[in-house]
PDB file of C-alpha atoms in Angstrom:
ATOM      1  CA  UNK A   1       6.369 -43.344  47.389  1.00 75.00           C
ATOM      2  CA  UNK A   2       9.565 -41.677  48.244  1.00 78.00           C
ATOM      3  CA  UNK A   3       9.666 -38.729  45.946  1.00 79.00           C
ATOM      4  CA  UNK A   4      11.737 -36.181  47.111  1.00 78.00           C
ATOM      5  CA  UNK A   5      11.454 -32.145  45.125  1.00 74.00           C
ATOM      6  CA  UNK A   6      14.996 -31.520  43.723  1.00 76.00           C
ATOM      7  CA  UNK A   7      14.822 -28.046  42.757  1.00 77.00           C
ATOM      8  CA  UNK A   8      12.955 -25.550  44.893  1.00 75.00           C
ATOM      9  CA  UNK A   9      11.176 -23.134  43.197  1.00 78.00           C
ATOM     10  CA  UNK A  10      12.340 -19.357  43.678  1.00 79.00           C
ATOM     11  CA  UNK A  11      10.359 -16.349  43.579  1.00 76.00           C
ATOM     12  CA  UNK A  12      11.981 -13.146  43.613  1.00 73.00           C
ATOM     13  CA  UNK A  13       9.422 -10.383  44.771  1.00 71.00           C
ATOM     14  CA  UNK A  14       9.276  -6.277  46.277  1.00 72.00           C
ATOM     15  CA  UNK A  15       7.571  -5.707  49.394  1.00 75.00           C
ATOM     16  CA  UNK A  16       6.756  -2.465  48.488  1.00 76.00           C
ATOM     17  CA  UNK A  17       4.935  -0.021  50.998  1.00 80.00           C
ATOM     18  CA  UNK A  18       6.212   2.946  50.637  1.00 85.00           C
ATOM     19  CA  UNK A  19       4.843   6.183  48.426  1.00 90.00           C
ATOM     20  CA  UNK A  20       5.584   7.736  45.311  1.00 93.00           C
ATOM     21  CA  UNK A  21       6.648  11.021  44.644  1.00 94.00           C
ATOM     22  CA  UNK A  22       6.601  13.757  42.018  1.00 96.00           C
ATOM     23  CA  UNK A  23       8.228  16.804  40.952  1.00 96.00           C
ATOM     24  CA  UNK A  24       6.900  19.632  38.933  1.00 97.00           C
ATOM     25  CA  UNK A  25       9.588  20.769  36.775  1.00 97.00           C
ATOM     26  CA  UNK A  26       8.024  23.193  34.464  1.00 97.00           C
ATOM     27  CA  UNK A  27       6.540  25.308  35.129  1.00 97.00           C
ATOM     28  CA  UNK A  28       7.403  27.073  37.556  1.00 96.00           C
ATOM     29  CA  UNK A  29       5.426  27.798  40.725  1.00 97.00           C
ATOM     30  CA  UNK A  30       4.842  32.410  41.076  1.00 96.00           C
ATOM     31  CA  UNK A  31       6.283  32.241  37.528  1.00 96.00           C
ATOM     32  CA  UNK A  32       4.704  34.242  34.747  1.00 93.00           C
ATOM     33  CA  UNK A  33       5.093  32.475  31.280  1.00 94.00           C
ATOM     34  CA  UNK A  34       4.317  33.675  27.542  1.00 93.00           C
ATOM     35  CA  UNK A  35       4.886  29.924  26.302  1.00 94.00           C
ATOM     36  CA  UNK A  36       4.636  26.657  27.665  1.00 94.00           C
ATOM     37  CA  UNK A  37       4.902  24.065  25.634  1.00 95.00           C
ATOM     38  CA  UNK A  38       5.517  20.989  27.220  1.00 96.00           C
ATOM     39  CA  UNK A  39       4.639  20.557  31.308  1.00 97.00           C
ATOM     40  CA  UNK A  40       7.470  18.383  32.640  1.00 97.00           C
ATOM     41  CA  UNK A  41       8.634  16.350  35.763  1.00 97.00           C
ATOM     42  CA  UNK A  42      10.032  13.586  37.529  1.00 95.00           C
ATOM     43  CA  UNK A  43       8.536  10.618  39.620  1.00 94.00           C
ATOM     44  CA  UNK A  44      10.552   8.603  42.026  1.00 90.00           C
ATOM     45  CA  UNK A  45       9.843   5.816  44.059  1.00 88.00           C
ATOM     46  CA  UNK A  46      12.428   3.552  46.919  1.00 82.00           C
ATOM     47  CA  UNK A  47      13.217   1.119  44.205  1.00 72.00           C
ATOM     48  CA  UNK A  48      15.908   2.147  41.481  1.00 66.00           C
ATOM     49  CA  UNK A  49      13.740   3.134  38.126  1.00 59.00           C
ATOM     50  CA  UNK A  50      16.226   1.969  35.990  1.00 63.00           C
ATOM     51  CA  UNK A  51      16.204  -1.741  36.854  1.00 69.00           C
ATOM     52  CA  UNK A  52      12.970  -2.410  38.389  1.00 72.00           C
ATOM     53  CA  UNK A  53      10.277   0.310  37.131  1.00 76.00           C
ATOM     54  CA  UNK A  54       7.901   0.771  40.281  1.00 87.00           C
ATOM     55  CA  UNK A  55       6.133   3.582  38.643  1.00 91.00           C
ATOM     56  CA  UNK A  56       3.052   2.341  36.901  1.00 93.00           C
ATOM     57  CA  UNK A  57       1.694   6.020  36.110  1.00 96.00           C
ATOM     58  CA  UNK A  58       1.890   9.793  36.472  1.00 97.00           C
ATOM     59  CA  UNK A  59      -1.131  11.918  36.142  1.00 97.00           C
ATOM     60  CA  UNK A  60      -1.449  15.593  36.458  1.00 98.00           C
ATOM     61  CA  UNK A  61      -4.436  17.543  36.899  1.00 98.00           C
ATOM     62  CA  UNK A  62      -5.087  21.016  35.492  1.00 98.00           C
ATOM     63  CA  UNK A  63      -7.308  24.065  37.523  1.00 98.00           C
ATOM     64  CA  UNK A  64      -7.784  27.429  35.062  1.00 98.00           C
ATOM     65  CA  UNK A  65      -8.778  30.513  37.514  1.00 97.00           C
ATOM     66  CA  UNK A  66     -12.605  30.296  35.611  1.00 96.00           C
ATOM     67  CA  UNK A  67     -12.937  27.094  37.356  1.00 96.00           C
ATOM     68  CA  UNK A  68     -12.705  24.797  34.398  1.00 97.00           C
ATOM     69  CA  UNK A  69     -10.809  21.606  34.512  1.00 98.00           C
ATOM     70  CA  UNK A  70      -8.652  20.460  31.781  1.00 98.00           C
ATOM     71  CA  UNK A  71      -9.546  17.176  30.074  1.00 97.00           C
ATOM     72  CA  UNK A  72      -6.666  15.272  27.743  1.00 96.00           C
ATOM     73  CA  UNK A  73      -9.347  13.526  25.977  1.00 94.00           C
ATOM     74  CA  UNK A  74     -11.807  16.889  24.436  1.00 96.00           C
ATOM     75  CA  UNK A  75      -8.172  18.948  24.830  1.00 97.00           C
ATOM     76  CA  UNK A  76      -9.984  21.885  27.270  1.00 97.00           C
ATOM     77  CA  UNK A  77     -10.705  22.941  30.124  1.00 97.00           C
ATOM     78  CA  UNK A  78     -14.429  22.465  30.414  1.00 96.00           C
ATOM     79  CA  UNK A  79     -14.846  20.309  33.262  1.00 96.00           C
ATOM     80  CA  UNK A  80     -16.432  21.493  36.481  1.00 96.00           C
ATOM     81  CA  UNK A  81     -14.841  18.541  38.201  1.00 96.00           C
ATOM     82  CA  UNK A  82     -11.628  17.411  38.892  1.00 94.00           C
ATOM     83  CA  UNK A  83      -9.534  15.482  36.362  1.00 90.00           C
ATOM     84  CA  UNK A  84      -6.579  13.541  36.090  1.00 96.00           C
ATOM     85  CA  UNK A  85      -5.170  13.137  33.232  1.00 97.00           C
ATOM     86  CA  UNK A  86      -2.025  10.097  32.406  1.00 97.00           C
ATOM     87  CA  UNK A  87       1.378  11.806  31.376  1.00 97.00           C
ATOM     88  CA  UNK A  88       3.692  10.588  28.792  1.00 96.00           C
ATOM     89  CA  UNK A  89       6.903   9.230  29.464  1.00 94.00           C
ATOM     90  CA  UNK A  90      10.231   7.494  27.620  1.00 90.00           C
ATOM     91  CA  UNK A  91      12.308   6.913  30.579  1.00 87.00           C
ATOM     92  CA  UNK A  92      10.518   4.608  33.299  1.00 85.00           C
ATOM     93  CA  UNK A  93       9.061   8.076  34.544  1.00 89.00           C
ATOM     94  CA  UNK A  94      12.847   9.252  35.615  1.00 88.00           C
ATOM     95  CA  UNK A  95      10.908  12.375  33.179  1.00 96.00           C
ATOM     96  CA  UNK A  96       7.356  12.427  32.370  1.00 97.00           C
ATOM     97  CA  UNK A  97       6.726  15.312  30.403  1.00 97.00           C
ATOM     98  CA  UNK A  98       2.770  16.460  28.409  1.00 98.00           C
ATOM     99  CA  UNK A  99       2.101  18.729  25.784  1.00 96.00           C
ATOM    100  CA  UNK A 100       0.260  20.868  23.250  1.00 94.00           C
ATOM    101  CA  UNK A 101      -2.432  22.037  26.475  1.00 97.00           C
ATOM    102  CA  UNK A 102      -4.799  25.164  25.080  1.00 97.00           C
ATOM    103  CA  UNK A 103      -3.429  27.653  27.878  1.00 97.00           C
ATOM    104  CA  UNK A 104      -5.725  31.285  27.425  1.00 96.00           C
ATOM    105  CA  UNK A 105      -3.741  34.236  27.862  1.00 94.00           C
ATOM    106  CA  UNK A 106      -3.983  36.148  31.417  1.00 93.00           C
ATOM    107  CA  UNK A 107      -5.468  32.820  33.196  1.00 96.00           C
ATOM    108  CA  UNK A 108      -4.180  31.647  36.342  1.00 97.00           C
ATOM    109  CA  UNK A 109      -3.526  27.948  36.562  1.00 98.00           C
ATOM    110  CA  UNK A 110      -2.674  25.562  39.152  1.00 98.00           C
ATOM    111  CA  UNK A 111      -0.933  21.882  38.220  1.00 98.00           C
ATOM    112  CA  UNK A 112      -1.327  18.753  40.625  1.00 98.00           C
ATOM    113  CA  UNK A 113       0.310  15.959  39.749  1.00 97.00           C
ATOM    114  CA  UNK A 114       1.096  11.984  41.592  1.00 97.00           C
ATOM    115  CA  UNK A 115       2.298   9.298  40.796  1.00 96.00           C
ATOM    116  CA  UNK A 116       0.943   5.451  41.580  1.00 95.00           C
ATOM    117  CA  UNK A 117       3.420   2.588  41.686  1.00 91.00           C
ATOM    118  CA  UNK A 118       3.000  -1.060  40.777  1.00 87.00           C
ATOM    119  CA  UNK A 119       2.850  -1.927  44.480  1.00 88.00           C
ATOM    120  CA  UNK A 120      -0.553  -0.132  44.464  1.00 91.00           C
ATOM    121  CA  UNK A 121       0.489   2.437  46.490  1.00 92.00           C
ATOM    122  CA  UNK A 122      -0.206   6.487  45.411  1.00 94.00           C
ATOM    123  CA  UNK A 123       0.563   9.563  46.351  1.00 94.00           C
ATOM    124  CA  UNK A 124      -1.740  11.908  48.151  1.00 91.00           C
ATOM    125  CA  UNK A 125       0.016  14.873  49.119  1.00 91.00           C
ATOM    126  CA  UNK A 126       0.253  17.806  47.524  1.00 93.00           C
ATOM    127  CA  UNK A 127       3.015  20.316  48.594  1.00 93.00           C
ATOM    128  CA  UNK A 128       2.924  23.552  46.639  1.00 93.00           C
ATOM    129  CA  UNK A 129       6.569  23.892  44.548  1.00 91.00           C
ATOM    130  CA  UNK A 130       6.908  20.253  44.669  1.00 93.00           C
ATOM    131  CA  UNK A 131       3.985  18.655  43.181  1.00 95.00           C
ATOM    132  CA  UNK A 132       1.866  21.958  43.220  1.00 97.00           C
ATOM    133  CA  UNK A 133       2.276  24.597  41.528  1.00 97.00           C
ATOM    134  CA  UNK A 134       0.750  28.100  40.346  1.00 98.00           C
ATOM    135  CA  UNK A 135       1.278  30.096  37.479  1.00 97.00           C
ATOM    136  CA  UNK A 136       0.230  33.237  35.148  1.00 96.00           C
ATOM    137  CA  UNK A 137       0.093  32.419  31.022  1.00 96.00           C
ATOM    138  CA  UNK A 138       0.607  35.848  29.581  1.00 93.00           C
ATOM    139  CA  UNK A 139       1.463  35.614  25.994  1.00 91.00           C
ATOM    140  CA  UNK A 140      -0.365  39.502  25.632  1.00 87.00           C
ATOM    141  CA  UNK A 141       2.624  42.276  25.048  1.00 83.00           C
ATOM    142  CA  UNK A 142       2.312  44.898  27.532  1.00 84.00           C
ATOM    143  CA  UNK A 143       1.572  48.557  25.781  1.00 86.00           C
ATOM    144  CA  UNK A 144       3.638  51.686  26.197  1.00 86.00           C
ATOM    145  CA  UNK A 145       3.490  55.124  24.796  1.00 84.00           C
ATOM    146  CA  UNK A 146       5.636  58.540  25.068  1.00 82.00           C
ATOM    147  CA  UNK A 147       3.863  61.302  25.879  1.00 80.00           C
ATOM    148  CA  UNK A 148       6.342  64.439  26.365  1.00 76.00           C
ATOM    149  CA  UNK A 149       8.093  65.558  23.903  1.00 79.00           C
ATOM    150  CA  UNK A 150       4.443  65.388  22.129  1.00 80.00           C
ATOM    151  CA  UNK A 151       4.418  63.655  18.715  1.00 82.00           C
ATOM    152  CA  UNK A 152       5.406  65.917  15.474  1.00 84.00           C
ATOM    153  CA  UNK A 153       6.094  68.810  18.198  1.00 82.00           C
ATOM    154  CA  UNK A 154       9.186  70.773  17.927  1.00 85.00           C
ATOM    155  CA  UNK A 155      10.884  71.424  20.825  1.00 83.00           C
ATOM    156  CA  UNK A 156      14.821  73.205  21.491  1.00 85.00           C
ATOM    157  CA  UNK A 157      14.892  71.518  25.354  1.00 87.00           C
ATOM    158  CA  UNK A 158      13.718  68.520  26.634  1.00 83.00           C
ATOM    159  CA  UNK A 159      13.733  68.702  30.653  1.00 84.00           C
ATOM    160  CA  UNK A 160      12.590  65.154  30.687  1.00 85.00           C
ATOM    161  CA  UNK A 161      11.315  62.301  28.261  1.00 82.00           C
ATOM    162  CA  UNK A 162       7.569  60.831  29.500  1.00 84.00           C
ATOM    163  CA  UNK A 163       5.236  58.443  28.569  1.00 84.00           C
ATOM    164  CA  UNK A 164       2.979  55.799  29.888  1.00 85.00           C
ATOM    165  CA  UNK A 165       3.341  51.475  30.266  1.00 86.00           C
ATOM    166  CA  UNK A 166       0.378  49.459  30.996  1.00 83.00           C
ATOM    167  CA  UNK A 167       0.468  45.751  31.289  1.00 80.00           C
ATOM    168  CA  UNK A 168      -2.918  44.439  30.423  1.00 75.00           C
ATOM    169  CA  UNK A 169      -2.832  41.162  32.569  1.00 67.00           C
ATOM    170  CA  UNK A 170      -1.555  43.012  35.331  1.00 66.00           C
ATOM    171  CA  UNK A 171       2.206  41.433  35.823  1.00 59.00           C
ATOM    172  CA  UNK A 172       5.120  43.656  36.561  1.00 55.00           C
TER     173      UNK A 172
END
């Protein structure tokens, strides 16, 4: 019939094979904290977040030293399995940040977190002060005492001052 197609159709499209990463900003792996409100991070991914977006999701999963699991939905750590859980972000994951978790004093925890792309593709790796990391919640105040010169005693020398610090979860 002779019909010839004028305009081609384009379709613009990412080949996309390549993993996403995370970074576990706070806290801090070894660290020792007596507050943490908000766990924070960053994803990244090949593609420029600002113009494209190739993060579709961070999650981070939660490990208390009992063995318990944190779950976003119940807000605690009662699981005996593992659980990811879907961080919040503002910024095309450039910062993904969660918070208000129910950390016990003197636990342990350990924080993995990955990211998954729009490509399908997720991370799987877990490197400890990258996207793994271990810390100490310690919001107890450690005790201390004097004990020389003794209390209400009356003294006219004092060779030395003494007393006694004890930090009940053990940090130092």
């Amino acid at each position: 019939a002779g019909n010839i197609e004028i305009d081609k159709p384009v379709r613009e499209f990412r080949f996309d094979t390549s993993t996403p990463t995370t970074l576990i900003q706070q806290p801090t792996n070894g660290s020792y904290t007596s507050s943490l409100i908000t766990l924070s991070g960053t994803a990244a991914d090949v593609f420029d977040l600002a113009t494209y977006n190739p993060i579709e999701k961070v999650e981070f999963e939660i490990r208390a030293d009992t063995g318990g699991y944190y779950q976003a939905g119940p807000n605690n750590f009662d699981s005996v399995t593992s659980s990811f859980n879907v961080a919040i972000t503002a910024n095309n994951w450039a910062l993904w940040t969660y918070e208000n978790i129910p950390w016990v004093t003197q636990r342990v925890y350990t924080i993995r977190t990955k990211a998954l792309d729009r490509a399908g593709n997720i991370q799987t790796n877990f490197n400890v002060t990258v996207n793994s990391v271990t810390f100490t919640f310690d919001n107890t105040g450690p005790i201390s005492r004097s004990t020389f010169p003794a209390e209400g005693g009356i003294v006219s020398v004092i060779p030395v001052i003494a007393g006694t610090a004890l930090d009940p979860s053990g940090a130092s």
